[in-house]
CSV table of C-alpha atoms in Angstrom, one decimal:
chain,number,residue,atom,x,y,z
A,157,MET,CA,0.0,0.0,0.0
A,158,ASP,CA,1.5,3.4,-1.0
A,159,ALA,CA,1.3,6.7,0.9
A,160,PHE,CA,-1.9,7.8,-0.9
A,161,ASP,CA,-3.8,4.7,-0.1
A,162,SER,CA,-2.7,4.9,3.5
A,163,LEU,CA,-3.9,8.4,3.8
A,164,LEU,CA,-7.2,7.5,2.2
A,165,LYS,CA,-7.6,4.8,4.7
A,166,THR,CA,-7.1,7.2,7.6
A,167,LEU,CA,-10.1,9.2,6.3
A,168,PHE,CA,-12.3,6.1,6.2
A,169,ALA,CA,-11.1,5.1,9.7
A,170,MET,CA,-12.1,8.5,11.1
A,171,ALA,CA,-15.5,8.3,9.5
A,172,TRP,CA,-16.0,4.7,10.7
A,173,MET,CA,-15.4,5.7,14.3
A,174,VAL,CA,-18.2,8.2,14.1
A,175,GLU,CA,-20.6,5.5,12.9
A,176,ALA,CA,-19.4,3.1,15.6
A,177,ARG,CA,-20.4,5.7,18.3
A,178,ASP,CA,-24.0,5.9,17.0
A,179,PRO,CA,-25.9,2.6,17.4
A,180,TYR,CA,-28.9,3.8,15.4
A,181,THR,CA,-27.3,4.5,12.0
A,182,GLY,CA,-25.3,1.4,11.1
A,183,GLY,CA,-24.4,1.4,7.4
A,184,HIS,CA,-25.4,5.1,6.9
A,185,LEU,CA,-22.1,6.2,5.6
A,186,TRP,CA,-21.9,3.3,3.1
A,187,ARG,CA,-25.4,3.9,1.9
A,188,VAL,CA,-24.9,7.6,1.4
A,189,SER,CA,-21.7,7.0,-0.4
A,190,GLN,CA,-23.4,4.6,-2.8
A,191,PHE,CA,-26.4,6.7,-3.4
A,192,ALA,CA,-24.1,9.6,-4.1
A,193,ARG,CA,-21.9,7.6,-6.5
A,194,ARG,CA,-24.9,6.4,-8.5
A,195,THR,CA,-26.4,9.9,-8.7
A,196,ALA,CA,-23.1,11.4,-9.9
A,197,GLU,CA,-22.9,8.7,-12.5
A,198,ALA,CA,-26.5,9.3,-13.6
A,199,ALA,CA,-25.6,13.0,-14.0
A,200,GLY,CA,-22.8,12.1,-16.4
A,201,LEU,CA,-20.0,13.4,-14.3
A,202,PRO,CA,-16.5,12.3,-15.1
A,203,PRO,CA,-15.4,9.2,-13.2
A,204,VAL,CA,-12.8,11.1,-11.2
A,205,ASP,CA,-15.6,13.4,-9.9
A,206,VAL,CA,-17.9,10.4,-9.3
A,207,MET,CA,-15.2,8.8,-7.1
A,208,ARG,CA,-14.6,12.1,-5.2
A,209,ILE,CA,-18.3,12.5,-4.5
A,210,MET,CA,-18.5,8.9,-3.3
A,211,LEU,CA,-15.7,9.6,-0.9
A,212,GLY,CA,-17.4,12.7,0.3
A,213,GLY,CA,-20.6,10.7,0.9
A,214,PHE,CA,-18.7,8.4,3.2
A,215,LEU,CA,-17.0,11.2,5.1
A,216,HIS,CA,-19.8,13.7,5.3
A,217,ASP,CA,-20.7,13.1,8.9
A,218,LEU,CA,-17.1,13.2,10.1
A,219,GLY,CA,-17.8,16.2,12.4
A,220,LYS,CA,-20.2,14.2,14.5
A,221,ILE,CA,-17.2,12.9,16.3
A,222,GLY,CA,-17.4,16.1,18.3
A,223,VAL,CA,-21.0,15.7,19.3
A,224,PRO,CA,-21.5,14.4,22.9
A,225,ASP,CA,-22.7,10.8,23.3
A,226,ALA,CA,-25.7,11.9,25.3
A,227,ILE,CA,-27.0,13.7,22.2
A,228,LEU,CA,-25.7,11.4,19.5
A,229,ARG,CA,-27.1,8.3,21.2
A,230,LYS,CA,-30.2,9.9,22.5
A,231,PRO,CA,-33.2,7.5,22.0
A,232,ASP,CA,-35.8,10.3,21.9
A,233,LYS,CA,-36.3,13.4,19.7
A,234,LEU,CA,-33.7,16.1,20.2
A,235,THR,CA,-34.6,19.4,21.9
A,236,ASP,CA,-33.9,22.7,20.1
A,237,GLU,CA,-30.7,23.1,22.1
A,238,GLU,CA,-29.5,19.6,21.3
A,239,TYR,CA,-30.3,20.1,17.6
A,240,ALA,CA,-28.2,23.3,17.7
A,241,ILE,CA,-25.2,21.2,18.8
A,242,ILE,CA,-25.8,18.6,16.1
A,243,LYS,CA,-25.8,21.5,13.6
A,244,THR,CA,-22.2,22.3,14.4
A,245,HIS,CA,-21.0,19.0,12.9
A,246,PRO,CA,-20.2,20.4,9.4
A,247,GLU,CA,-17.8,23.0,10.8
A,248,VAL,CA,-16.3,20.5,13.3
A,249,GLY,CA,-15.7,18.1,10.4
A,250,GLN,CA,-13.9,20.9,8.4
A,251,ARG,CA,-11.6,21.6,11.4
A,252,ILE,CA,-10.8,17.9,11.7
A,253,LEU,CA,-9.8,17.8,8.1
A,254,ALA,CA,-7.9,21.1,8.2
A,255,ASN,CA,-4.4,19.6,8.2
A,256,HIS,CA,-5.1,16.3,6.3
A,257,PRO,CA,-3.2,16.1,3.0
A,258,LEU,CA,-6.3,14.7,1.2
A,259,ARG,CA,-8.8,17.2,2.6
A,260,HIS,CA,-9.6,18.8,-0.8
A,261,LEU,CA,-11.2,15.5,-1.9
A,262,VAL,CA,-14.0,15.6,0.7
A,263,GLU,CA,-14.2,19.0,2.5
A,264,ALA,CA,-17.0,20.3,0.2
A,265,ALA,CA,-19.2,17.4,1.1
A,266,VAL,CA,-18.2,17.5,4.8
A,267,ARG,CA,-18.8,21.2,5.3
A,268,MET,CA,-21.7,22.0,3.0
A,269,HIS,CA,-24.0,18.9,2.7
A,270,HIS,CA,-26.7,20.7,4.8
A,271,GLU,CA,-26.7,23.8,2.7
A,272,ARG,CA,-29.9,24.4,0.6
A,273,PRO,CA,-30.6,25.9,-2.7
A,274,ASP,CA,-33.0,28.4,-1.1
A,275,GLY,CA,-30.3,29.7,1.2
A,276,ARG,CA,-31.9,28.3,4.4
A,277,GLY,CA,-29.4,25.6,5.1
A,278,TYR,CA,-26.5,25.6,7.5
A,279,PRO,CA,-23.8,26.3,8.6
A,280,ALA,CA,-23.5,29.4,6.3
A,281,GLY,CA,-26.9,29.7,4.5
A,282,LEU,CA,-25.2,29.7,1.1
A,283,PRO,CA,-27.1,30.4,-2.1
A,284,LEU,CA,-27.3,27.6,-4.7
A,285,ASP,CA,-24.4,28.9,-6.9
A,286,SER,CA,-22.1,28.8,-3.9
A,287,ILE,CA,-22.8,25.1,-3.1
A,288,PRO,CA,-20.4,22.7,-4.9
A,289,VAL,CA,-21.9,19.7,-6.7
A,290,ASP,CA,-20.4,17.3,-4.1
A,291,ALA,CA,-22.5,18.9,-1.4
A,292,ARG,CA,-25.6,19.1,-3.5
A,293,ILE,CA,-25.6,15.4,-4.3
A,294,VAL,CA,-24.5,14.2,-0.8
A,295,GLY,CA,-27.2,16.4,0.8
A,296,ILE,CA,-30.0,14.7,-1.2
A,297,CYS,CA,-28.6,11.2,-0.5
A,298,ASP,CA,-28.1,12.0,3.3
A,299,ALA,CA,-31.7,13.2,3.6
A,300,PHE,CA,-33.1,10.2,1.8
A,301,ASP,CA,-31.3,7.7,4.0
A,302,ALA,CA,-32.2,9.6,7.2
A,303,MET,CA,-35.9,9.5,6.1
A,304,THR,CA,-35.9,5.8,5.3
A,305,SER,CA,-33.9,4.7,8.3
A,306,SER,CA,-35.5,3.8,11.6
A,307,ARG,CA,-34.8,5.6,14.9
A,308,PRO,CA,-36.0,4.6,18.4
A,309,TYR,CA,-38.7,7.2,18.3
A,310,ARG,CA,-40.0,6.5,14.8
A,311,GLN,CA,-40.0,3.9,12.0
A,312,GLY,CA,-38.2,4.7,8.8
A,313,MET,CA,-40.8,6.1,6.3
A,314,PRO,CA,-41.7,4.1,3.2
A,315,ILE,CA,-39.4,4.8,0.2
A,316,ASP,CA,-42.2,6.2,-1.9
A,317,LYS,CA,-43.0,8.8,0.8
A,318,ALA,CA,-39.4,9.9,1.1
A,319,LEU,CA,-39.1,10.2,-2.7
A,320,ALA,CA,-42.3,12.3,-2.7
A,321,ILE,CA,-40.8,14.7,-0.1
A,322,ILE,CA,-37.7,15.1,-2.2
A,323,SER,CA,-39.8,15.7,-5.3
A,324,ASP,CA,-41.9,18.3,-3.5
A,325,ASN,CA,-38.9,20.2,-2.3
A,326,LEU,CA,-36.7,20.3,-5.4
A,327,GLY,CA,-35.3,23.8,-5.9
A,328,SER,CA,-35.8,24.7,-2.2
A,329,GLN,CA,-34.3,22.1,0.1
A,330,PHE,CA,-32.8,19.9,-2.6
A,331,ASP,CA,-30.9,20.7,-5.8
A,332,ARG,CA,-33.4,20.3,-8.7
A,333,GLN,CA,-31.0,18.9,-11.3
A,334,HIS,CA,-29.4,16.2,-9.2
A,335,GLY,CA,-32.6,15.6,-7.3
A,336,GLU,CA,-34.2,14.6,-10.6
A,337,HIS,CA,-31.4,12.3,-11.4
A,338,PHE,CA,-31.8,10.7,-7.9
A,339,LEU,CA,-35.6,10.3,-8.4
A,340,ARG,CA,-35.1,8.7,-11.9
A,341,LEU,CA,-32.7,6.1,-10.3
A,342,ALA,CA,-35.4,5.3,-7.8
A,343,GLN,CA,-38.0,4.9,-10.6
A,344,LEU,CA,-35.7,2.5,-12.4
A,345,ASN,CA,-35.3,0.5,-9.1
A,346,GLN,CA,-31.6,1.2,-9.0
A,347,LEU,CA,-31.4,2.1,-5.3
A,348,ALA,CA,-33.3,-0.9,-3.8
A,349,ASP,CA,-30.1,-2.9,-3.3
A,350,ILE,CA,-28.7,-0.1,-1.1
A,351,VAL,CA,-31.7,0.8,1.0
A,352,GLY,CA,-31.7,-1.1,4.3
A,353,HIS,CA,-28.2,-2.6,3.8
A,354,SER,CA,-24.9,-2.0,5.5
A,355,GLU,CA,-22.8,-3.2,2.6
A,356,PRO,CA,-23.4,-5.0,-0.7
A,357,GLY,CA,-25.8,-7.9,-0.1
A,358,ILE,CA,-25.9,-7.5,3.7
A,359,PRO,CA,-29.3,-6.4,5.0
A,360,LEU,CA,-29.4,-4.5,8.3
A,361,GLU,CA,-29.9,-6.5,11.5
A,362,HIS,CA,-31.7,-5.1,14.5
A,363,CYS,CA,-31.2,-5.8,18.2
A,364,PRO,CA,-34.1,-8.0,19.5
A,365,ALA,CA,-33.8,-6.3,22.9
A,366,CYS,CA,-33.6,-2.6,22.1
A,367,GLY,CA,-33.8,-2.0,18.4
A,368,PRO,CA,-30.6,-0.4,17.2
A,369,ILE,CA,-28.4,-1.8,14.4
A,370,ILE,CA,-26.2,-4.8,15.1
A,371,LEU,CA,-23.3,-4.7,12.6
A,372,ARG,CA,-22.9,-7.7,10.4
A,373,THR,CA,-20.4,-7.9,7.6
A,374,ARG,CA,-20.1,-10.3,4.6
A,375,HIS,CA,-17.3,-12.0,6.5
A,376,HIS,CA,-19.4,-13.1,9.5
A,377,HIS,CA,-20.3,-16.8,9.5
A,378,ALA,CA,-23.0,-18.9,11.0
A,379,GLY,CA,-22.4,-19.4,14.7
A,380,ASP,CA,-20.5,-16.0,15.1
A,381,HIS,CA,-21.5,-13.9,18.1
A,382,LEU,CA,-22.5,-10.3,17.5
A,383,TYR,CA,-23.1,-7.5,20.0
A,384,CYS,CA,-25.5,-4.6,20.2
A,385,PRO,CA,-23.6,-1.3,20.6
A,386,ASN,CA,-26.4,0.2,22.6
A,387,CYS,CA,-27.6,-2.4,25.3
A,388,THR,CA,-24.5,-4.7,24.8
A,389,SER,CA,-26.7,-7.8,24.3
A,390,GLU,CA,-25.1,-10.8,22.6
A,391,VAL,CA,-26.8,-12.6,19.7
A,392,VAL,CA,-25.7,-15.6,17.6
A,393,LEU,CA,-25.9,-15.5,13.9
A,394,HIS,CA,-27.8,-18.2,12.0
A,395,LEU,CA,-27.7,-18.5,8.2
A,396,GLU,CA,-30.6,-20.5,6.8
A,397,HIS,CA,-31.3,-21.0,3.1
A,398,GLY,CA,-29.1,-17.9,2.3
A,399,ARG,CA,-30.9,-15.7,4.8
A,400,ALA,CA,-29.6,-14.4,8.1
A,401,ARG,CA,-31.3,-14.7,11.5
A,402,ILE,CA,-30.0,-13.5,14.8
A,403,GLU,CA,-31.0,-15.2,18.1
A,404,PRO,CA,-30.4,-13.7,21.6
A,405,THR,CA,-28.1,-15.7,23.9
A,406,GLY,CA,-29.2,-13.9,27.1
A,407,ARG,CA,-25.7,-12.7,27.7
A,408,LYS,CA,-24.0,-9.3,27.6
A,409,GLY,CA,-20.8,-8.6,25.8
A,410,THR,CA,-17.5,-8.1,27.7
A,411,PRO,CA,-15.6,-4.8,27.3
A,412,ASP,CA,-13.2,-6.5,24.8
A,413,GLN,CA,-16.1,-7.9,22.8
A,414,LEU,CA,-17.7,-4.5,22.6
A,415,ILE,CA,-14.7,-2.7,21.1
A,416,PRO,CA,-15.9,-1.4,17.7
A,417,ALA,CA,-14.0,-2.9,14.8
A,418,LEU,CA,-13.0,-1.0,11.7
A,419,ASN,CA,-14.5,-2.8,8.6
A,420,ILE,CA,-11.1,-3.0,6.9
A,421,GLU,CA,-12.6,-5.1,4.0
A,422,LEU,CA,-15.2,-2.5,3.2
A,423,CYS,CA,-12.7,0.3,3.3
A,424,ASP,CA,-10.4,-1.6,0.9
A,425,THR,CA,-13.3,-2.2,-1.4
A,426,LEU,CA,-14.1,1.5,-1.6
A,427,ILE,CA,-10.4,2.3,-2.2
A,428,ARG,CA,-10.4,-0.3,-5.1
A,429,GLU,CA,-13.5,1.3,-6.5
A,430,ALA,CA,-11.5,4.6,-6.7
A,431,GLU,CA,-9.2,2.9,-9.1
A,432,ILE,CA,-11.7,2.5,-11.9
A,433,THR,CA,-10.1,3.3,-15.3
A,434,LEU,CA,-11.3,6.3,-17.1
A,435,PRO,CA,-13.0,5.7,-20.5
A,436,GLY,CA,-10.3,5.8,-23.2
A,437,SER,CA,-7.5,6.0,-20.7
A,438,ARG,CA,-5.3,3.6,-18.8
A,439,GLN,CA,-4.9,6.1,-15.9
A,440,PRO,CA,-7.4,5.5,-13.1
A,441,PRO,CA,-8.8,8.5,-11.2
A,442,ALA,CA,-6.7,7.7,-8.1
A,443,SER,CA,-3.6,8.1,-10.3
A,444,TRP,CA,-4.7,11.7,-11.0
A,445,TRP,CA,-5.2,12.2,-7.3
A,446,ARG,CA,-1.7,10.8,-6.5
A,447,ARG,CA,-0.1,13.2,-9.0
A,448,TRP,CA,-1.9,16.1,-7.3
A,449,PHE,CA,-0.9,14.7,-3.9
A,450,ASN,CA,2.8,14.3,-4.8
A,451,ALA,CA,3.0,17.7,-6.6
């Protein structure tokens, strides 16, 4: 692994630790990154831009590492004061990235994914022409995943309802051009394999005791023990006729068992995806980024 790949992996690792702290959003970063990638592709953007936007989708919530656990893990709706703290995460993310050599790949998505075309977004209330395409696309994908994901105080809304909300708010909350690309993908059923999954082919699992996500990867096998990051309950994984089922054991995880693990394999997959060859060229986008990094 060269210096570029190592630095890229540090970005994924930082983002992964944010997700590991929040037991209710398992797979959110992967889903947003994949929604963003497909939307950018549908928009006809060059592959190097598609890969940058995919990375921005994975990193967009980096600043939530600065949000207190009592707020990030709260099982009820947030108060206005708590929501004001949540709204600081784009600026916190930008500060975290400030000295990272690859910050230019993701900082637009990290800082501006909550800006809106009507200027009513945060943190800066930017007008549409000041919002980069990375943030416009990631903002749509982030909102869709938030609407369709379950929280302790509400069930995720049906996909059709979330799509209707996006459609009704094109040009105000959501960028019209890229929102239309996103809606078209949904109409063509090109998002269904991402919704409700934590990585390709792996549907989300929920804790039988308290509800939040229990992380399962493609490398878990029948008989493996998994642990709820919220209530620490242990479950055993069963795989029957190609489908997963989890069963409570009645035990709690030990401190060592509850340490969140970085999904190295998923990070490696995303890095490999960034090596896609440009049409008509033998130079992958990552090679362009390396030349910029080494300049």
